[in-house]
Coordinates of C-alpha atoms and ligand atoms in Angstrom, one line a residue:
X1494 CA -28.4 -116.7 87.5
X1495 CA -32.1 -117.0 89.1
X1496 CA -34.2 -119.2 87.0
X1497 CA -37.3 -118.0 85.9
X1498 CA -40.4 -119.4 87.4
X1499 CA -42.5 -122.0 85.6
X1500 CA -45.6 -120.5 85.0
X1501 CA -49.3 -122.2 84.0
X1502 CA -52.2 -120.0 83.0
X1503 CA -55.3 -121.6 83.6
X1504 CA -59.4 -120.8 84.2
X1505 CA -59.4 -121.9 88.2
X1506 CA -56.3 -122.3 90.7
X1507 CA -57.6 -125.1 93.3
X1508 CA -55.6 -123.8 96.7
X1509 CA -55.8 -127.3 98.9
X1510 CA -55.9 -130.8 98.3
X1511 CA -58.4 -132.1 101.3
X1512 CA -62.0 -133.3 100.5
X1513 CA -63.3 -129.5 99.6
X1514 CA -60.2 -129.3 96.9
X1515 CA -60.6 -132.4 95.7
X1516 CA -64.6 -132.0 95.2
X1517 CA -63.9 -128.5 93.5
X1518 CA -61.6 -130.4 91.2
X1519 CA -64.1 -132.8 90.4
X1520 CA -67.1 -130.5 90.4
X1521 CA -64.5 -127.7 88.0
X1522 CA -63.2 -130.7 85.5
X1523 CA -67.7 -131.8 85.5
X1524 CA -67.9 -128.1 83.9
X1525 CA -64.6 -128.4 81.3
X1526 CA -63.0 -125.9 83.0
X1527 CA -59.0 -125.5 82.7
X1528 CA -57.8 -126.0 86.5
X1529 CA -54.7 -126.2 88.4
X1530 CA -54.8 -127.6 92.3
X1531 CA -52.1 -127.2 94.9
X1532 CA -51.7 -129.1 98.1
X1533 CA -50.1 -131.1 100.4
X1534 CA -51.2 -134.1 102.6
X1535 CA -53.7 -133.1 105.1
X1536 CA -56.9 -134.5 107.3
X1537 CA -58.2 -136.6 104.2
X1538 CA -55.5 -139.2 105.2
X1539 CA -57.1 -139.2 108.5
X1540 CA -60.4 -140.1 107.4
X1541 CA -62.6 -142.9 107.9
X1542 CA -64.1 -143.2 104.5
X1543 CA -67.2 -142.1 105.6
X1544 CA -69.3 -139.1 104.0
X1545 CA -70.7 -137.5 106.3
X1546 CA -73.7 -135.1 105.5
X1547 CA -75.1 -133.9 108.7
X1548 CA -75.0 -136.9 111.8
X1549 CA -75.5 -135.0 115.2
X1550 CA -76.6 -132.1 117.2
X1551 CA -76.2 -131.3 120.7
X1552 CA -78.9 -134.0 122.1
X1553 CA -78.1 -136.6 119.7
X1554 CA -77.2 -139.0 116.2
X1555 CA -79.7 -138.0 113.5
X1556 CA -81.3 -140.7 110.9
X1557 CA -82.7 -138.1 109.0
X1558 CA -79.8 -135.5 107.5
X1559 CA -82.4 -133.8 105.0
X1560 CA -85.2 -133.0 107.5
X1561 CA -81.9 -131.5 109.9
X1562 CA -80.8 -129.6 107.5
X1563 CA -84.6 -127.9 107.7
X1564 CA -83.5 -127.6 111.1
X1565 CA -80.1 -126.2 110.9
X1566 CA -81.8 -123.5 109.0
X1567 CA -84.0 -121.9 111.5
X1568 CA -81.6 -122.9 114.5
X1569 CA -78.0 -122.1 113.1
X1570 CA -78.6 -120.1 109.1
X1571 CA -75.1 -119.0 109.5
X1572 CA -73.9 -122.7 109.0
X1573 CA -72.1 -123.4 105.9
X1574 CA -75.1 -126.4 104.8
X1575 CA -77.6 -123.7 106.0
X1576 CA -76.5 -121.6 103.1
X1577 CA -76.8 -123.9 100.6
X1578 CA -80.2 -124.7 99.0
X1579 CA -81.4 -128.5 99.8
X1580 CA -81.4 -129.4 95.9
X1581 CA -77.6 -128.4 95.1
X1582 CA -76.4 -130.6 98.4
X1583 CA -78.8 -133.5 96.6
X1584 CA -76.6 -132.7 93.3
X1585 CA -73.4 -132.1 95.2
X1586 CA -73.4 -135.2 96.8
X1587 CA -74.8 -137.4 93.9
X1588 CA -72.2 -136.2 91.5
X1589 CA -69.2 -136.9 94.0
X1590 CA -69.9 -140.0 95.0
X1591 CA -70.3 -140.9 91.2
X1592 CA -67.6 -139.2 90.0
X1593 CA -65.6 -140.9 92.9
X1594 CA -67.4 -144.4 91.6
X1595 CA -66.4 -143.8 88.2
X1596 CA -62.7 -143.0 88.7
X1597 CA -62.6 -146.4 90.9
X1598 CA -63.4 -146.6 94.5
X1599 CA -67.1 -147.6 94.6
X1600 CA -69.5 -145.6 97.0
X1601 CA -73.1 -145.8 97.7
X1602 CA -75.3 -143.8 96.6
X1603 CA -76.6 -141.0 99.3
X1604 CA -80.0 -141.5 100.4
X1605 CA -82.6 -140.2 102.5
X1606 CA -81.8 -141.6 105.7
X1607 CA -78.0 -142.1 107.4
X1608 CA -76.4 -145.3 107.3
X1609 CA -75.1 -146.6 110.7
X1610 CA -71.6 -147.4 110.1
X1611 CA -69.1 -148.9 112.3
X1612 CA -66.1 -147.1 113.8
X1613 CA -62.7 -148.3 114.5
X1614 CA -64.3 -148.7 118.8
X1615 CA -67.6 -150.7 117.7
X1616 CA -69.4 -147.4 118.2
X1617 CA -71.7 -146.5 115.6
X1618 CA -71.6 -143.4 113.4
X1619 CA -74.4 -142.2 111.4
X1620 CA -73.2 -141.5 108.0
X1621 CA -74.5 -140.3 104.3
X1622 CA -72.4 -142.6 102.3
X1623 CA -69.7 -145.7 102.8
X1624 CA -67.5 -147.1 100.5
X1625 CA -69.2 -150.1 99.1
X1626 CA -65.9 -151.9 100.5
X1627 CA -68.5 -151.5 104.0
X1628 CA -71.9 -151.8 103.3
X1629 CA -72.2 -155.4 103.4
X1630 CA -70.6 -154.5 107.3
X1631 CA -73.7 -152.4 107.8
X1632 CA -76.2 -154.9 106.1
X1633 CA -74.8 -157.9 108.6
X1634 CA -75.3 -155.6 111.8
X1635 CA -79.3 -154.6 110.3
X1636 CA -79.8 -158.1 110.5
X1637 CA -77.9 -159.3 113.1
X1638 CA -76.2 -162.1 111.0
X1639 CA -74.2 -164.1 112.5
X1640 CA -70.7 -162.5 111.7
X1641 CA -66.9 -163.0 112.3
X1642 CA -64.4 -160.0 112.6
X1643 CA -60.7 -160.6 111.8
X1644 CA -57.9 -158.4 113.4
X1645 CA -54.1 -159.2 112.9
X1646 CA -51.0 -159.8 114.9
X1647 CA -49.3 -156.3 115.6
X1648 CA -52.3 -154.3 114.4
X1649 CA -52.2 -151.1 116.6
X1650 CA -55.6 -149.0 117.1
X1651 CA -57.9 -152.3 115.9
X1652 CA -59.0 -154.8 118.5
X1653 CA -62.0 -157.0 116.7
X1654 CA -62.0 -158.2 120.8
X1655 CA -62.9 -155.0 122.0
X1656 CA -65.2 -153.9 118.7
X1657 CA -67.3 -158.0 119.4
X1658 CA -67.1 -156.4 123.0
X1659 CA -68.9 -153.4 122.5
X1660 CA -71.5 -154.7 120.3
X1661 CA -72.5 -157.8 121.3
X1662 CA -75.8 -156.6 123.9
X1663 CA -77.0 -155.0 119.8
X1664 CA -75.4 -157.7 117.9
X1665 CA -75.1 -161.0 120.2
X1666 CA -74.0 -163.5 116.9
X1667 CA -70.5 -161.7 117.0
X1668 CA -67.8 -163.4 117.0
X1669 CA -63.5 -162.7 116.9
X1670 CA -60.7 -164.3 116.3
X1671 CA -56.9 -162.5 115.1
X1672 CA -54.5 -163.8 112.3
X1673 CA -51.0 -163.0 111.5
X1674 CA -50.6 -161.4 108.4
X1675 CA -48.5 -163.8 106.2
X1676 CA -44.5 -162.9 105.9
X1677 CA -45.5 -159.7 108.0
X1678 CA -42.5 -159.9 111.3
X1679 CA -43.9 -159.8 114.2
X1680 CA -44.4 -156.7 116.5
X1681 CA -45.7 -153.8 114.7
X1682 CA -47.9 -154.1 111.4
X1683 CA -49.5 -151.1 109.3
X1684 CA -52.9 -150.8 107.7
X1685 CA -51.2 -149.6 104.4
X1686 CA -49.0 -152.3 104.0
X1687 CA -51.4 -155.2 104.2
X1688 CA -53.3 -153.3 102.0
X1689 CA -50.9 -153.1 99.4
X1690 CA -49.7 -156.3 99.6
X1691 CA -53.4 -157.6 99.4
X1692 CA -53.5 -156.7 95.8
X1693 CA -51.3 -159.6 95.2
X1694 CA -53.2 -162.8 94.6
X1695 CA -50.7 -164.6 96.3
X1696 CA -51.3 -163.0 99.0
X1697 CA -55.0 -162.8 99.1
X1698 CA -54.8 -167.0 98.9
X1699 CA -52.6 -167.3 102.0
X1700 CA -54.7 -165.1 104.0
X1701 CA -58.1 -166.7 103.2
X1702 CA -56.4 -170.1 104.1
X1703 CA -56.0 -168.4 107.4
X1704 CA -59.4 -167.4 107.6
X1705 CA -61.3 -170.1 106.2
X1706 CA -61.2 -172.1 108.9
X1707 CA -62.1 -170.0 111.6
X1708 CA -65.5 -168.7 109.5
X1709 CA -68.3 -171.9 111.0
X1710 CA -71.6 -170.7 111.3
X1711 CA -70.7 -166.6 110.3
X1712 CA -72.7 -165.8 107.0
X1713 CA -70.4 -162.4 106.7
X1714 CA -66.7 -161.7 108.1
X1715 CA -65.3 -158.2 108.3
X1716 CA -61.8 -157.3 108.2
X1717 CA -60.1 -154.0 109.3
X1718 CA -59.6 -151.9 106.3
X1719 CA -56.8 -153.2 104.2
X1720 CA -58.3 -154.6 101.3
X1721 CA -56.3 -152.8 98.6
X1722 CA -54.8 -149.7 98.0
X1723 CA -55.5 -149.2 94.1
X1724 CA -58.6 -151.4 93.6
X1725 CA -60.4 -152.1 96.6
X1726 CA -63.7 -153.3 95.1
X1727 CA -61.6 -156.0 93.4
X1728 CA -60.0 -156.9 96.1
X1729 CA -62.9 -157.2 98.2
X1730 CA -64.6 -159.6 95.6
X1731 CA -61.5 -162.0 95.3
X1732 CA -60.9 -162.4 99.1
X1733 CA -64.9 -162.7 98.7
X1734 CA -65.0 -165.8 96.4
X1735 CA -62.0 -167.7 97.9
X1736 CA -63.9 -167.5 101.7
X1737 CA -67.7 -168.3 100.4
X1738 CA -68.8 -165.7 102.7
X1739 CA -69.6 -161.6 102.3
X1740 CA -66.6 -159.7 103.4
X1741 CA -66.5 -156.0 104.4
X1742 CA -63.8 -153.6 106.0
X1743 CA -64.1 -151.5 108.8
X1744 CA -62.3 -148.2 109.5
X1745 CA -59.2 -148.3 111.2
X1746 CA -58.1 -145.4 113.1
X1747 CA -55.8 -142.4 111.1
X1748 CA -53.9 -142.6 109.3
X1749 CA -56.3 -144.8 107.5
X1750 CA -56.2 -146.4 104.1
X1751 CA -59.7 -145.2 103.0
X1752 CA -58.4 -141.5 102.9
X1753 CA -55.1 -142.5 101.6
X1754 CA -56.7 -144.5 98.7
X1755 CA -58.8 -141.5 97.8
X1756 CA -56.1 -139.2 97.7
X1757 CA -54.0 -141.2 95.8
X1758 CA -56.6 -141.9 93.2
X1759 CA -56.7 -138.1 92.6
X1760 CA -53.7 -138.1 92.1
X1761 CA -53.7 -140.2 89.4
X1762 CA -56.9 -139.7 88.0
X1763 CA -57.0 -135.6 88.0
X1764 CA -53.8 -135.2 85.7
X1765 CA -55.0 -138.0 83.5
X1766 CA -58.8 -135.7 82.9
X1767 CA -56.5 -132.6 82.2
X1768 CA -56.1 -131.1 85.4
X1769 CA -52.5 -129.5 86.9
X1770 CA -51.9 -131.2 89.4
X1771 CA -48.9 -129.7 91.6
X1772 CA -49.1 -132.1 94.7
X1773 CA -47.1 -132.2 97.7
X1774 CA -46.7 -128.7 97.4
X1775 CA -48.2 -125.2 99.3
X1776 CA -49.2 -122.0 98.0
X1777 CA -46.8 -119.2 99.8
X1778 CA -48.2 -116.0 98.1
X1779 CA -51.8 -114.9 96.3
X1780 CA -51.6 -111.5 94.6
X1781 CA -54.8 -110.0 94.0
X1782 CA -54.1 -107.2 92.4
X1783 CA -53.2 -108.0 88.8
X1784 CA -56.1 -108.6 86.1
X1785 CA -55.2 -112.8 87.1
X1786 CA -55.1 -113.8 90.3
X1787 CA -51.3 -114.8 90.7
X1788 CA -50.1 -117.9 93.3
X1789 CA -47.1 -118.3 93.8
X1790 CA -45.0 -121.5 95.2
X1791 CA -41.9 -123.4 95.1
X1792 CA -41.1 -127.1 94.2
X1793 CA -38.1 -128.8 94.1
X1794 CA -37.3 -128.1 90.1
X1795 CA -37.9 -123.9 91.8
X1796 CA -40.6 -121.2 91.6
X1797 CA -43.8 -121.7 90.2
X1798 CA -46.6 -119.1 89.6
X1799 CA -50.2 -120.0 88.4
X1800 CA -52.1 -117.0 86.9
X1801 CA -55.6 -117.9 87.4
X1802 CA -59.4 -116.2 86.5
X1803 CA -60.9 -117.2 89.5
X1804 CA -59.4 -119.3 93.3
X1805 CA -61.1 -121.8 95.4
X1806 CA -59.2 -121.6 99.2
X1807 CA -60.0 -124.7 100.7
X1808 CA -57.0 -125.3 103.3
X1809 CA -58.6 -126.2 106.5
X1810 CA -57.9 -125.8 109.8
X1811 CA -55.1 -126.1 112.6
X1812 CA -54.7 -130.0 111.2
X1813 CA -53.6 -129.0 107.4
X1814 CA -52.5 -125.3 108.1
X1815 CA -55.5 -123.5 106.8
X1816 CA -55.6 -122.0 110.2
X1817 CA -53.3 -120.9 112.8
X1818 CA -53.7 -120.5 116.1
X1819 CA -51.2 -117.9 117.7
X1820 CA -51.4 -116.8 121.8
X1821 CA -53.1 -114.1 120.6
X1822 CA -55.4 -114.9 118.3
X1823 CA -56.6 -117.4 115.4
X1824 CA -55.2 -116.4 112.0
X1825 CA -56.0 -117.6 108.4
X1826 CA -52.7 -118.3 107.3
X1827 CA -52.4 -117.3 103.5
X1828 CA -54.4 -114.0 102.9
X1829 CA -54.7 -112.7 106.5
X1830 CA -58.8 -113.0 105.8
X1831 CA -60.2 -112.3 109.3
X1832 CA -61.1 -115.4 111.3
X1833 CA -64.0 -115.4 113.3
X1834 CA -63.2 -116.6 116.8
X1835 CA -64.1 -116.1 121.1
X1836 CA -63.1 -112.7 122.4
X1837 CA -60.2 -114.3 124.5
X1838 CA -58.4 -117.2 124.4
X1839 CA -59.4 -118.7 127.9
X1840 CA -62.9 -118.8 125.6
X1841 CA -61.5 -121.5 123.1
X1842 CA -62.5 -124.6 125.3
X1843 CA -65.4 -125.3 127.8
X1844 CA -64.8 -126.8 131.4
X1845 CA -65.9 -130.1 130.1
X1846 CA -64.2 -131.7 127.3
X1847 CA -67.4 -133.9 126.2
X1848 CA -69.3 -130.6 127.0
X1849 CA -73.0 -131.8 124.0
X1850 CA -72.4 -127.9 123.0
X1851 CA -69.1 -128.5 121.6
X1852 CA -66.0 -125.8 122.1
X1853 CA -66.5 -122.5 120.4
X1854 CA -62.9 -122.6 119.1
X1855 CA -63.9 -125.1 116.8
X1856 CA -67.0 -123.0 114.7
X1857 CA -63.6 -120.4 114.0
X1858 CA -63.3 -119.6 111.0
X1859 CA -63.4 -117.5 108.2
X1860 CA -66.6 -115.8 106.9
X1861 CA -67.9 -115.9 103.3
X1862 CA -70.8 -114.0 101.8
X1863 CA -74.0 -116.1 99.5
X1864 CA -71.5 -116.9 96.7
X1865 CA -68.8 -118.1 99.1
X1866 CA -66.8 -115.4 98.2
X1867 CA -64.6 -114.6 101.5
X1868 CA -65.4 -111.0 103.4
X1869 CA -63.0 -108.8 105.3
X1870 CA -63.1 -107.2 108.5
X1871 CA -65.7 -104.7 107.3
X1872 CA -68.1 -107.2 105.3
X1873 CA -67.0 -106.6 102.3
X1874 CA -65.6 -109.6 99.7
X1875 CA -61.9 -109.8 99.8
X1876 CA -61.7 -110.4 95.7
X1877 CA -64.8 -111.0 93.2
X1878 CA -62.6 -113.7 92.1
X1879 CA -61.9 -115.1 95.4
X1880 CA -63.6 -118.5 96.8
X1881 CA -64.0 -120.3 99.7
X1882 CA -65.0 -124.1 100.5
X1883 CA -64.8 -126.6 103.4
X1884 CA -64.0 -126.8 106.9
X1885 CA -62.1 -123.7 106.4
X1886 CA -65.4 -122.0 106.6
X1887 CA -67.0 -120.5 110.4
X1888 CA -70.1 -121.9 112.1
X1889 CA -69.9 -125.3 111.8
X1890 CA -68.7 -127.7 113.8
X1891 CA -68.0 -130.8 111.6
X1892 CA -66.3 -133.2 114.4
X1893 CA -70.0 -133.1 116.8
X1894 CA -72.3 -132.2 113.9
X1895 CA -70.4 -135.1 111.7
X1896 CA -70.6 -133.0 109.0
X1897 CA -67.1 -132.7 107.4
X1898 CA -67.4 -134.4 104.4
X1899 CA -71.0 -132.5 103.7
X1900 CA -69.4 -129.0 104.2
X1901 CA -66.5 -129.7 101.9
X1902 CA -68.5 -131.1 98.9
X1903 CA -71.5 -129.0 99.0
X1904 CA -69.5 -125.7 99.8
X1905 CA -67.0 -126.9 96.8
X1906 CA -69.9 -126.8 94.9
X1907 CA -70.7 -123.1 95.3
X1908 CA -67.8 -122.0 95.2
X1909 CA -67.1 -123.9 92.0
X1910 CA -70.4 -122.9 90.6
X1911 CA -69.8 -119.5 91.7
X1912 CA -66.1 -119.5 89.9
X1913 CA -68.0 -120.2 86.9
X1914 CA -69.9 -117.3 86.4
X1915 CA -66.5 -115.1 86.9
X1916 CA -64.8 -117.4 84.4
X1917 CA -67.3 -116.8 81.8
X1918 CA -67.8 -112.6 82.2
X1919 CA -63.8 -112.8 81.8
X1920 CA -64.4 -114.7 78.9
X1921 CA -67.2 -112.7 77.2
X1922 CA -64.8 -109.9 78.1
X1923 CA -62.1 -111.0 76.1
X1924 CA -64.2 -112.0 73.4
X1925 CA -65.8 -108.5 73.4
Ligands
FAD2209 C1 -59.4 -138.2 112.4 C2 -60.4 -137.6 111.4 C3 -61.4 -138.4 111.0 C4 -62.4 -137.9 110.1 N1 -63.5 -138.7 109.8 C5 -64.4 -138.3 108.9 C6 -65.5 -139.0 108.6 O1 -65.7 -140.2 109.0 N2 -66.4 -138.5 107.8 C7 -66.3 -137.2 107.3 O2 -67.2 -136.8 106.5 N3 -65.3 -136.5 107.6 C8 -64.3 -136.9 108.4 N4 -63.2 -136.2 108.7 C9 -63.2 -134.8 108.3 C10 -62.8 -134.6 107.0 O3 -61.5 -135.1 106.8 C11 -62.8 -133.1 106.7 O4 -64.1 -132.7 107.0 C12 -62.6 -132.8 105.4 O5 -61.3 -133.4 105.0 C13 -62.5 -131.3 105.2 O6 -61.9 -131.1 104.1 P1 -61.2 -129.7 103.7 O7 -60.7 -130.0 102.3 O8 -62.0 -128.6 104.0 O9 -59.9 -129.7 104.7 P2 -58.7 -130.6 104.8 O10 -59.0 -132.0 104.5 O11 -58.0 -130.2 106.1 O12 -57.7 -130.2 103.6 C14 -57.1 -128.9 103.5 C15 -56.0 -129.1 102.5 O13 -55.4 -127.8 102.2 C16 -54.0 -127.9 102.1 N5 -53.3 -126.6 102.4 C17 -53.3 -125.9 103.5 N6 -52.6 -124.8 103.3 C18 -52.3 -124.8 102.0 C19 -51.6 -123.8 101.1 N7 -51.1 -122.7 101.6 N8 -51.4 -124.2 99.8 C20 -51.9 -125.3 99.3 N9 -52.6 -126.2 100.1 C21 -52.7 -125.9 101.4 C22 -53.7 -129.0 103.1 O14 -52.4 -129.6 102.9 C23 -54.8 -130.0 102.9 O15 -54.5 -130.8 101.8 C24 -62.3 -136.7 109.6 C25 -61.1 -135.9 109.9 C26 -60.2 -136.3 110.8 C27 -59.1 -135.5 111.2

């Protein structure tokens, strides 16, 4: 006999559990609204930790996101931040980042200029806000402190040689030196393991012993980032007090730990504010044409359905399935919305791969009206009750604007505050 499907009936369905989801979740759960999210793992594994707001153009890195974001306006008001009034990006921003604080990774607080971070290379990446786990990183490179970076035995993707080497004409008080990570065998280690075995005290101890002695003149040492998976601002001050010394992470390259601890956090935090969370899991079916918005999925206990008010679709691109891209064409995967995109496929890419004006294939992508709401062929909004946020969304270009994190959080925040005012006519409805 076929089981029947477990079914939740909430306010908002979340569709995607990348930055964008997770910011609606948070920005939803802010408002006390009843909410179920869906996803699987997608790019937030892959990212640095960084948030960025807005961090390039075609000529160059920009200090100044807020007076760029003037820019973006007049030069590209189709972009997703170009839609969004300066103020709610300001609020957007602030409340994440707090929110994110709160629930237990610390983050700075965005400001008015970019932070210059450090990537993975020893390149430097301007950014909106770090984890706290890498400001003191940041604040050593300002002042050109003498400063020691630690890699480890087996680490692939993180060479502290090569990050010294392509610093040291900005930053000549650099020094490196490598470790093996205690009872780690030798050959191939992994970010995520160090970093769960560093929140073991044990642990921490044998690895400062390690370091200790190789510190000498270095007022700060950095440490690819491993400090922690659960708690990494506790982690960060132990290792701190047993070296004598500020100590700070530096991104490694994907899959990272800063984007796994975030997600994992969610995961655990979401469901203990009130939140469905169905995780691990994607949405194979939206039917818009009942008086709730009905999703449907499977799980391994069998079907579920979530009959929902009002949607937020924030699945992506090509990386985490939001998008598809077919010999014939780029398609939004769930709902068939159109997809903005070049005429012909021999249009996706430029000659050049470092081309400064980017490849048009990556500004695909679907199109939304003022309240986010996504529009079909003809213009029109798919659904009243239908939502869009993040890098799902056309005209922007997140990997050379170094925007990613800005479009997800501040288009989460439309669409969420846009959800809301359909979430409270069906309630005044009912009510009536
Ligand atoms: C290597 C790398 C490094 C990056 N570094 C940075 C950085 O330093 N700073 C920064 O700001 N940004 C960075 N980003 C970008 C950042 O990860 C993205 O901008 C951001 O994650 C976009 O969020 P999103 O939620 O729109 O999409 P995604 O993160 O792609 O999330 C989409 C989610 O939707 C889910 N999904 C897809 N289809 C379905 C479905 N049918 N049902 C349910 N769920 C579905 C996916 O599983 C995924 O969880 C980086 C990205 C990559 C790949």
């Amino acid at each position: 006999m076929r089981q029947a499907a477990r079914s939740y009936s909430v306010q908002l369905a979340i569709i995607g559990s990348g930055m964008a989801g997770f910011a609606a979740s948070v920005f939803a759960l802010d408002r006390g609204i009843k909410t179920a999210q869906v996803g699987n793992t997608g790019a937030v594994a892959y990212t640095t930790g960084y948030l960025d707001l807005l961090g390039g153009d075609q000529h160059s890195l920009l200090t100044d996101p807020w007076r760029a974001l003037v820019e973006l306006r007049q030069h590209e008001p189709r972009h997703p931040l170009a839609r969004i009034g300066e103020q709610e990006i300001r609020t957007a921003l602030a409340r994440f980042t707090h929110a994110v604080s709160e629930m237990g990774i610390a983050y700075t607080s965005p400001g008015e200029t970019n932070l210059m971070a450090l990537s993975p290379a020893g390149t430097l990446k301007p950014t909106c806000s770090v984890p706290r786990t890498m400001l003191p990183g940041i604040e050593a490179m300002t002042q050109g402190a003498p400063t020691l970076i630690v890699d480890f035995d087996g680490l692939k993707g993180f060479s502290a040689a090569e990050l010294v080497a392509n610093l040291r004409d900005s930053w000549p008080e650099l020094r490196a030196a490598r470790i093996a990570f205690p009872d780690l065998p030798p050959g191939q280690v992994y970010p995520e393991v160090m970093a769960r075995a560093l929140e073991v005290s044990t642990n921490r101890d044998r690895v400062a012993e390690l370091i200790r002695p190789l510190i000498g003149n270095a007022g700060a040492v950095g440490v690819p980032a491993v400090l922690g998976m659960h708690n990494p601002d506790r982690v960060q001050q132990a290792l701190q007090q047993l070296l004598g010394v500020p100590l700070f992470e530096i991104p490694t390259i994907p899959p990272a730990v800063p984007g796994i601890r975030l997600r994992e956090m969610f995961e655990q935090c979401f469901p203990e504010r009130g939140l469905t969370l169905v995780p691990q899991q994607k949405v194979t079916r939206i039917d818009l044409t009942d008086a709730k918005l009905r999703l449907s999925l499977r799980d391994s206990y069998g079907e579920v359905e979530i009959l929902a008010q009002a949607a937020v679709l924030a699945t992506g691109r090509f990386l985490s399935g939001g998008l598809f891209a077919g010999r014939n064409g780029i398609r939004e995967t769930l709902l068939d919305i159109p997809v903005t995109q070049p005429a012909a496929r021999s249009e996706w890419y430029r000659e050049r791969y470092f081309d400064r004006r980017g490849h048009p294939l990556n500004r695909a992508g679907i199109e939304v009206d003022d309240h986010f709401r996504p529009l079909d062929a003809a213009g029109r909004r798919l659904d009243p009750r239908l939502f869009a946020a993040g890098i799902l969304l056309a005209h922007q270009d997140w990997t050379r604007q170094r925007c990613g994190a800005g479009v997800a959080i501040a288009s989460a925040y439309q669409a969420v505050k846009g959800a809301v005012e359909v979430i409270g006519q069906g309630s005044a409805a009912t009510r009536g």
